[in-house]
Coordinates of C-alpha atoms and ligand atoms in Angstrom, one line a residue:
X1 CA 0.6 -91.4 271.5
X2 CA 3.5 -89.4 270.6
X3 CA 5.6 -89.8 267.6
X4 CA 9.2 -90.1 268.5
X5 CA 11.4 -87.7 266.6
X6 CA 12.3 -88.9 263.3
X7 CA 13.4 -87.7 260.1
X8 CA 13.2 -88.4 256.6
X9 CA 16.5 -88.1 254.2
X10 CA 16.2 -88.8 250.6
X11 CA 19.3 -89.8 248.4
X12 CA 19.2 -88.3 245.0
X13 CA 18.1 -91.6 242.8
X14 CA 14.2 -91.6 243.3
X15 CA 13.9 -88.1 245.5
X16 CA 9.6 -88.0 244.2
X17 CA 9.2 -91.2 246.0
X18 CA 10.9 -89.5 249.3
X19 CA 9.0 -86.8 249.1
X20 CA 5.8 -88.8 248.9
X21 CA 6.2 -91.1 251.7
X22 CA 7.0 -87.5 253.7
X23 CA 3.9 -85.9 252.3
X24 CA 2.1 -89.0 254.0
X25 CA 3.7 -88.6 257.3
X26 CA 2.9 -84.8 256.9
X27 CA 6.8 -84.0 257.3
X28 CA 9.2 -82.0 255.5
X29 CA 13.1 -84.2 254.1
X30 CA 15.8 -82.7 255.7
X31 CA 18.2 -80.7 253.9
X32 CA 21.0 -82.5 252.1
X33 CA 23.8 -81.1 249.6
X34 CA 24.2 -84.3 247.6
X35 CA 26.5 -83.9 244.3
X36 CA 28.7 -85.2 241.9
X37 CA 32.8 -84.4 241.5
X38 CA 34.4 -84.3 237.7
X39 CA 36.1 -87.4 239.0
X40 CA 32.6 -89.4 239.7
X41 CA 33.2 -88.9 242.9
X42 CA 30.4 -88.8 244.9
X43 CA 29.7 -85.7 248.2
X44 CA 27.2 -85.6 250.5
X45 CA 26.6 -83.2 253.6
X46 CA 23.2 -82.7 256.2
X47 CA 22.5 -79.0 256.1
X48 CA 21.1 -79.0 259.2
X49 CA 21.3 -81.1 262.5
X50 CA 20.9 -84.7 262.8
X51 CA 22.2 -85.2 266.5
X52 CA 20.4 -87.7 267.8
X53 CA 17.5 -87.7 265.4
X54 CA 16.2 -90.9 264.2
X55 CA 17.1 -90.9 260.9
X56 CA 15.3 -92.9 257.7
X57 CA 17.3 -92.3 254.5
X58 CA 15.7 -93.5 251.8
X59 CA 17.4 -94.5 248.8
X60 CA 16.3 -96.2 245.5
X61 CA 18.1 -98.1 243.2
X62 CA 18.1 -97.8 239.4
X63 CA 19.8 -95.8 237.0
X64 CA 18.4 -92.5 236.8
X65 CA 19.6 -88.9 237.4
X66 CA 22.9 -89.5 236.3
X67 CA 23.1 -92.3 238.8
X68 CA 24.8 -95.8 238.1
X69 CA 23.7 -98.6 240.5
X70 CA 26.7 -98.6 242.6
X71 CA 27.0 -94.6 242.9
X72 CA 23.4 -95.1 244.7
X73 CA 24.8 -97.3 247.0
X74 CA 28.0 -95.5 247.4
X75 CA 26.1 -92.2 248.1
X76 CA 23.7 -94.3 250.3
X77 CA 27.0 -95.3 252.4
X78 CA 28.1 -92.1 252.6
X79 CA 25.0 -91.0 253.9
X80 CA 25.1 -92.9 256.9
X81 CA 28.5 -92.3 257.4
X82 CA 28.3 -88.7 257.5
X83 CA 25.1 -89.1 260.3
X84 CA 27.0 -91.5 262.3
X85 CA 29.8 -88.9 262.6
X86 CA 27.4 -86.1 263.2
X87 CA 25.7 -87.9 266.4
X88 CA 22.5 -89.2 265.1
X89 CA 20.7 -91.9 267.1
X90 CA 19.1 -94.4 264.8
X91 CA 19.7 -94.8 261.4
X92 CA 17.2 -96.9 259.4
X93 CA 18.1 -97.2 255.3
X94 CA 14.9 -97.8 253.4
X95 CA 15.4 -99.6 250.5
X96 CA 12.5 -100.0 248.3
X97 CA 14.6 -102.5 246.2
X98 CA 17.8 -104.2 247.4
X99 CA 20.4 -104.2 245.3
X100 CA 22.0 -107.0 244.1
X101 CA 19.2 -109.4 246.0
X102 CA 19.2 -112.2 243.2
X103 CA 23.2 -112.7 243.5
X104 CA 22.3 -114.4 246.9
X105 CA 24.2 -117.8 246.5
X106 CA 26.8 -119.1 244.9
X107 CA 25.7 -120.4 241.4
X108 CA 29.1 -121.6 240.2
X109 CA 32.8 -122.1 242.0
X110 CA 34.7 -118.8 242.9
X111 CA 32.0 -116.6 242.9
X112 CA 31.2 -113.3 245.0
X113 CA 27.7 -113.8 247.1
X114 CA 27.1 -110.3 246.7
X115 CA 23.8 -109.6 248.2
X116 CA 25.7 -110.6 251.6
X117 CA 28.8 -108.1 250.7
X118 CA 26.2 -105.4 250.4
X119 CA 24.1 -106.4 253.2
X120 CA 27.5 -106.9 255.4
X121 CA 28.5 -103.4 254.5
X122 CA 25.5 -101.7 255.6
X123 CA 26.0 -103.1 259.1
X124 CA 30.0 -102.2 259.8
X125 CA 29.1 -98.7 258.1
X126 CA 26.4 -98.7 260.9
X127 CA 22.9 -99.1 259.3
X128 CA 20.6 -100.3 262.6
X129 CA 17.7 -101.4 260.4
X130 CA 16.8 -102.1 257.3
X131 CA 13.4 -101.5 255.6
X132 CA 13.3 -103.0 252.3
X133 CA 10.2 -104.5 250.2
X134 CA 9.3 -107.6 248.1
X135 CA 13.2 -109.4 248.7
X136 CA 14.1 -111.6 246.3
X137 CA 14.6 -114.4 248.8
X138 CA 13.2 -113.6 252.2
X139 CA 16.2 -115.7 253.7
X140 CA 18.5 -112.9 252.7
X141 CA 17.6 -110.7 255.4
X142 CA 19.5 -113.6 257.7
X143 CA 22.9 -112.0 256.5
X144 CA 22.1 -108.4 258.2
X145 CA 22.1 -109.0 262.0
X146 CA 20.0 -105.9 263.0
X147 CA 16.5 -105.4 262.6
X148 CA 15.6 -106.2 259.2
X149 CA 11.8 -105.0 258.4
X150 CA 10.9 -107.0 255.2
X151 CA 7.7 -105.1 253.7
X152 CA 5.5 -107.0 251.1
X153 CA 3.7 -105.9 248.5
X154 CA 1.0 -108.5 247.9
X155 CA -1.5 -106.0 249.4
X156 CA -1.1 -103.5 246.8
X157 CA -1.0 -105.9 243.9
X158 CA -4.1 -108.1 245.4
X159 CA -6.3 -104.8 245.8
X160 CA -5.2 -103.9 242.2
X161 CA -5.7 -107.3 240.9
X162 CA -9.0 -108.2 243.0
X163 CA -10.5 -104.9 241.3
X164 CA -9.4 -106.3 237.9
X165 CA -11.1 -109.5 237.7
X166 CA -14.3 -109.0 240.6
X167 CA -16.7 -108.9 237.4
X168 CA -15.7 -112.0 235.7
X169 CA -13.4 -114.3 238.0
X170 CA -13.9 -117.6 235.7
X171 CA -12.6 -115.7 232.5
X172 CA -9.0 -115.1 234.4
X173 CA -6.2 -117.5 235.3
X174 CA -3.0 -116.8 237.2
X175 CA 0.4 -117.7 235.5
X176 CA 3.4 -118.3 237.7
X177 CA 6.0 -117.2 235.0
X178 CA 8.8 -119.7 237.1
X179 CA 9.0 -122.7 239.7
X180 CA 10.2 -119.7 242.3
X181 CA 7.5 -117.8 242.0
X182 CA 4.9 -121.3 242.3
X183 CA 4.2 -120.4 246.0
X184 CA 3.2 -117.1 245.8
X185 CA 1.4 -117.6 242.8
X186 CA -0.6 -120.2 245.0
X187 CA -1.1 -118.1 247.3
X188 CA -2.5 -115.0 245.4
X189 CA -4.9 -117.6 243.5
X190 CA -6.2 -118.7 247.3
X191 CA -6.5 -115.7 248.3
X192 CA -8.7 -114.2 245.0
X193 CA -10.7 -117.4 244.4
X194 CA -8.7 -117.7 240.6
X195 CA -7.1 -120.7 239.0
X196 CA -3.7 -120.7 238.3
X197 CA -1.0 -122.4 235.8
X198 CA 2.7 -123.2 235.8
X199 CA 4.9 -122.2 233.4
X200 CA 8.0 -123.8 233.0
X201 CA 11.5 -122.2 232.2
X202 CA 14.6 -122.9 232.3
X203 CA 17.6 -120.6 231.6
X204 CA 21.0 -122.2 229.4
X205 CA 23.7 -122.9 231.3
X206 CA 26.5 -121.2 229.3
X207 CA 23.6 -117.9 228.9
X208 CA 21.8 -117.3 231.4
X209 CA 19.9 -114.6 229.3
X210 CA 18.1 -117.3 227.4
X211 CA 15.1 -118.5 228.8
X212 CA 13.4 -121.7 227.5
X213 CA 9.7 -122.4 227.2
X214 CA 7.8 -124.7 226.0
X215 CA 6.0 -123.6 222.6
X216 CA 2.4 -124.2 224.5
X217 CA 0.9 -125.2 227.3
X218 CA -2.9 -126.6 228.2
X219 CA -5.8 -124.8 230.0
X220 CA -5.3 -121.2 228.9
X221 CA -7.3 -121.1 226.0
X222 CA -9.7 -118.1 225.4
X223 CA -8.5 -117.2 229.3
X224 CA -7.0 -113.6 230.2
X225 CA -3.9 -114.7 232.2
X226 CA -2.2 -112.6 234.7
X227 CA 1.5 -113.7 235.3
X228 CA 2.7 -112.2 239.1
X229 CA 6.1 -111.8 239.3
X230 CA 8.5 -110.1 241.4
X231 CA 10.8 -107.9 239.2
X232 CA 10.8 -107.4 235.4
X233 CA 14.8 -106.4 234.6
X234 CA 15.4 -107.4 230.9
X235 CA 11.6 -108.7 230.5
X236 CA 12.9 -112.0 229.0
X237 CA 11.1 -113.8 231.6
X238 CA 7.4 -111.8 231.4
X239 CA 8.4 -111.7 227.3
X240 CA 9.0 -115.6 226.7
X241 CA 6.0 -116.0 228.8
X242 CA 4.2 -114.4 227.1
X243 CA 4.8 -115.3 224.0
X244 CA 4.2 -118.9 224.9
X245 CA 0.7 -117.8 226.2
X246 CA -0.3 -116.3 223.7
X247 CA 0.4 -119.4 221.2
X248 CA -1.9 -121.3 223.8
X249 CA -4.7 -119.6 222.7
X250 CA -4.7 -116.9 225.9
X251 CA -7.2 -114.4 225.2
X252 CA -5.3 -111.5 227.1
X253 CA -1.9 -111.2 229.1
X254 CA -1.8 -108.7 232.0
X255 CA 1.4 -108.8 234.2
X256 CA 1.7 -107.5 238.0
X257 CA 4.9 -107.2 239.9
X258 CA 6.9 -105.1 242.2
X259 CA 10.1 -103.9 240.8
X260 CA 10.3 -102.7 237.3
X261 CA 13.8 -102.3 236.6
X262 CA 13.1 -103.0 232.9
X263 CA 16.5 -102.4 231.7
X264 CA 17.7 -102.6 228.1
X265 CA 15.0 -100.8 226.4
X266 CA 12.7 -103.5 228.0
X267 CA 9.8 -100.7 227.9
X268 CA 10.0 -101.0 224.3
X269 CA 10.1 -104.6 223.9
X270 CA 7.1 -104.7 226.1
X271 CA 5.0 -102.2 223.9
X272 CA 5.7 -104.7 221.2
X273 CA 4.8 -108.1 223.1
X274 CA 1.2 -109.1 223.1
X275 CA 0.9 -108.1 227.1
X276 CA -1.9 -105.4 227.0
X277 CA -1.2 -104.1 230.3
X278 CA 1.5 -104.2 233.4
X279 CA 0.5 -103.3 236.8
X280 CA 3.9 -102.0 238.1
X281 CA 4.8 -100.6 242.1
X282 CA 6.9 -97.8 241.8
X283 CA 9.8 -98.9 244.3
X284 CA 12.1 -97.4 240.9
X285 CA 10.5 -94.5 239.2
X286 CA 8.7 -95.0 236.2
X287 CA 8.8 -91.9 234.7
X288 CA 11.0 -93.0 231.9
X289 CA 9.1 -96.4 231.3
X290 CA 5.6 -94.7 231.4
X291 CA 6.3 -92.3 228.7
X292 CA 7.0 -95.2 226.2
X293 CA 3.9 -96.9 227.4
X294 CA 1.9 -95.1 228.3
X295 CA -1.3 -96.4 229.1
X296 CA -0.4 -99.6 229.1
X297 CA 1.6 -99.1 232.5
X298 CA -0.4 -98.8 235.5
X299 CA 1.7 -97.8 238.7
X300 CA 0.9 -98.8 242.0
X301 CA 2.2 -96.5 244.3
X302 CA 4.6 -97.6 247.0
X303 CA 4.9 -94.5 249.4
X304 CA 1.5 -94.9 251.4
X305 CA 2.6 -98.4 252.6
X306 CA 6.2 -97.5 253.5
X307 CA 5.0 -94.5 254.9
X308 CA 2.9 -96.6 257.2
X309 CA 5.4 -98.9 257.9
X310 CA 7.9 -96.2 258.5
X311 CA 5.3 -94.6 261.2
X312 CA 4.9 -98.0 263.2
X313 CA 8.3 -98.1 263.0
X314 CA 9.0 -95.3 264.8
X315 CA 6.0 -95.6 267.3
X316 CA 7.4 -99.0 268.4
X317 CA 4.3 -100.7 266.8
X318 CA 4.0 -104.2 265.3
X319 CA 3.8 -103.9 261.8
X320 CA 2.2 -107.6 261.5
X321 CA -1.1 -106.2 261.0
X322 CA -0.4 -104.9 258.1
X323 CA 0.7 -107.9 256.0
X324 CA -1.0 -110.7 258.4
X325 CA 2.3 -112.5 259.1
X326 CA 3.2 -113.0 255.6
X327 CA 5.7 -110.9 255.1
X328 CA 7.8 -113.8 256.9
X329 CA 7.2 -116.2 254.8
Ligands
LIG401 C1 13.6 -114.8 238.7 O1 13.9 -115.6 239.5 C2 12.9 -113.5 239.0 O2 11.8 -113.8 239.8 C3 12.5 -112.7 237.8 O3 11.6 -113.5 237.1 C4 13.6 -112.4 236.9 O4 14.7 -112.0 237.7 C5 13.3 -111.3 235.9 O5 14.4 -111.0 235.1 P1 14.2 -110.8 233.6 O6 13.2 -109.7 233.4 O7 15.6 -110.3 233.1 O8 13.9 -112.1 232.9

């Protein structure tokens, strides 16, 4: 079968992770000038054609390489912008992590619902598709009415974690840290033959920053929990948990999830907290967070999936083989 021509663009947040999913599909990223003016100002330009090319720019979100959050999505904007003028055919954005995915519902009155602005503004700028993985509410991908191509990343983290605990499955327990993450935690636990626990928490109303636990829970004693979540940001979550774990007696506390944002200094915190190890996908680079822990941060590397998914993509195959429907639930 032949590949139809496509073409890999990388905006300048997380280029290693472009350059790895192009490695796997044995391609070379096109050429892009990509800087900043004195102003903060952001420029971009294709230095070579993109007429109708399929086009997948990928972009990352986090702040690195002089980068806010919003000048990657600015940059990402202006990106697509400057390939709709210059005549490509499709354009898919790749976003390993969406941005502002948890601000997806009006918590309190007069407030923005900003996942849908962003999502909104990717489809008038003229984004056809979306690739993005591990959403923070799968529903979200209703705002964007184009193809949306919601990746997950249980795969990755089931392999790592099925690897983990093969020698001594009745020594383990799952922990969902949340009542949002209860399902998936489930699901993971049918799928590996563990147990699994609830943890309770609930956030203050007037600050959402602090996160409520109780002091212990039962049936965790002398066990090696492994809490799943989907994104670490501040770490209060993983932290608390934590802490509340290990003052039930838990023998070990491992954490897995997808997007490790781990902002303020959370990379520090965690070398302090009694989690021996995190098992993190690199949708954001780790480069930063890995040199304060060191070995106890194990990436998981995103690029072979999305480069598979990217290749189906393009071939016009079903990518429902690769996640066995569940990347719709
Ligand atoms: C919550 O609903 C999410 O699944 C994460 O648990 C949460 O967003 C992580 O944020 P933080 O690390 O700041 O607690």
């Amino acid at each position: 079968m032949i590949v139809k021509d496509f073409s890999i663009v990388s905006g300048g947040v997380y280029p290693e992770l472009a350059e790895a999913i192009a490695k796997e599909l044995e391609q070379k990223l096109l050429s892009t000038e990509l800087k900043r003016f004195a102003n903060g100002e952001r420029y971009v330009r294709y230095e070579e054609s993109v007429r109708q090319k399929n086009l997948f720019i990928i972009q990352s979100f986090s702040e690195v390489n002089g980068y806010s959050l919003n000048d990657a999505f600015m940059e990402l904007l202006l990106l697509v912008d400057a390939a709709r003028r210059a005549s490509a055919n499709e354009i898919t954005a790749v976003l390993p992590i969406l941005p502002y995915a948890r601000q997806d519902r009006k918590a309190r009155n007069r407030e923005p619902i900003s996942t849908s602005v962003i999502l909104r503004t990717l489809e008038n700028i003229g984004v056809d598709r979306i690739i993005t993985v591990d959403l923070h509410s799968a529903q979200t991908q209703a705002i964007f009415n184009r193809p949306f191509d919601h990746l997950i990343a249980s795969p990755i983290i089931s392999k790592t974690l099925r690897k983990l605990t093969a020698k001594n499955k009745s020594s383990y327990i799952l922990v969902s840290p949340d009542a949002g993450r209860a399902k998936e935690t489930e699901s993971y636990a049918d799928e590996l033959g563990l147990d699994y626990v609830h943890l309770p928490k609930t956030r203050d109303r007037q600050n959402s920053s602090h996160i409520n636990r109780p002091a212990k829970i039962t049936g965790v004693q002398d066990k090696r929990c492994i809490i799943i979540d989907d994104m670490i940001d501040t770490g209060g979550t993983l932290i608390t948990a934590a802490n509340t774990l290990k003052d039930s007696g838990a023998k070990d506390i491992i954490v897995a999830t997808t997007h490790g944002i781990l902002s303020n200094n959370a990379a520090e915190r965690f070398d302090k907290s009694p989690i021996s190890k995190l098992y993190i996908i690199d949708t954001i680079s780790q480069k930063q967070n890995k040199a304060i822990l060191k070995d106890k941060l194990e990436i998981m590397p995103i690029a072979p999936l999305m480069a598979k998914a990217i290749k189906r993509i393009a071939l016009g195959e079903s990518l429902d083989f690769m996640f066995n429907g569940k990347n719709n639930k």
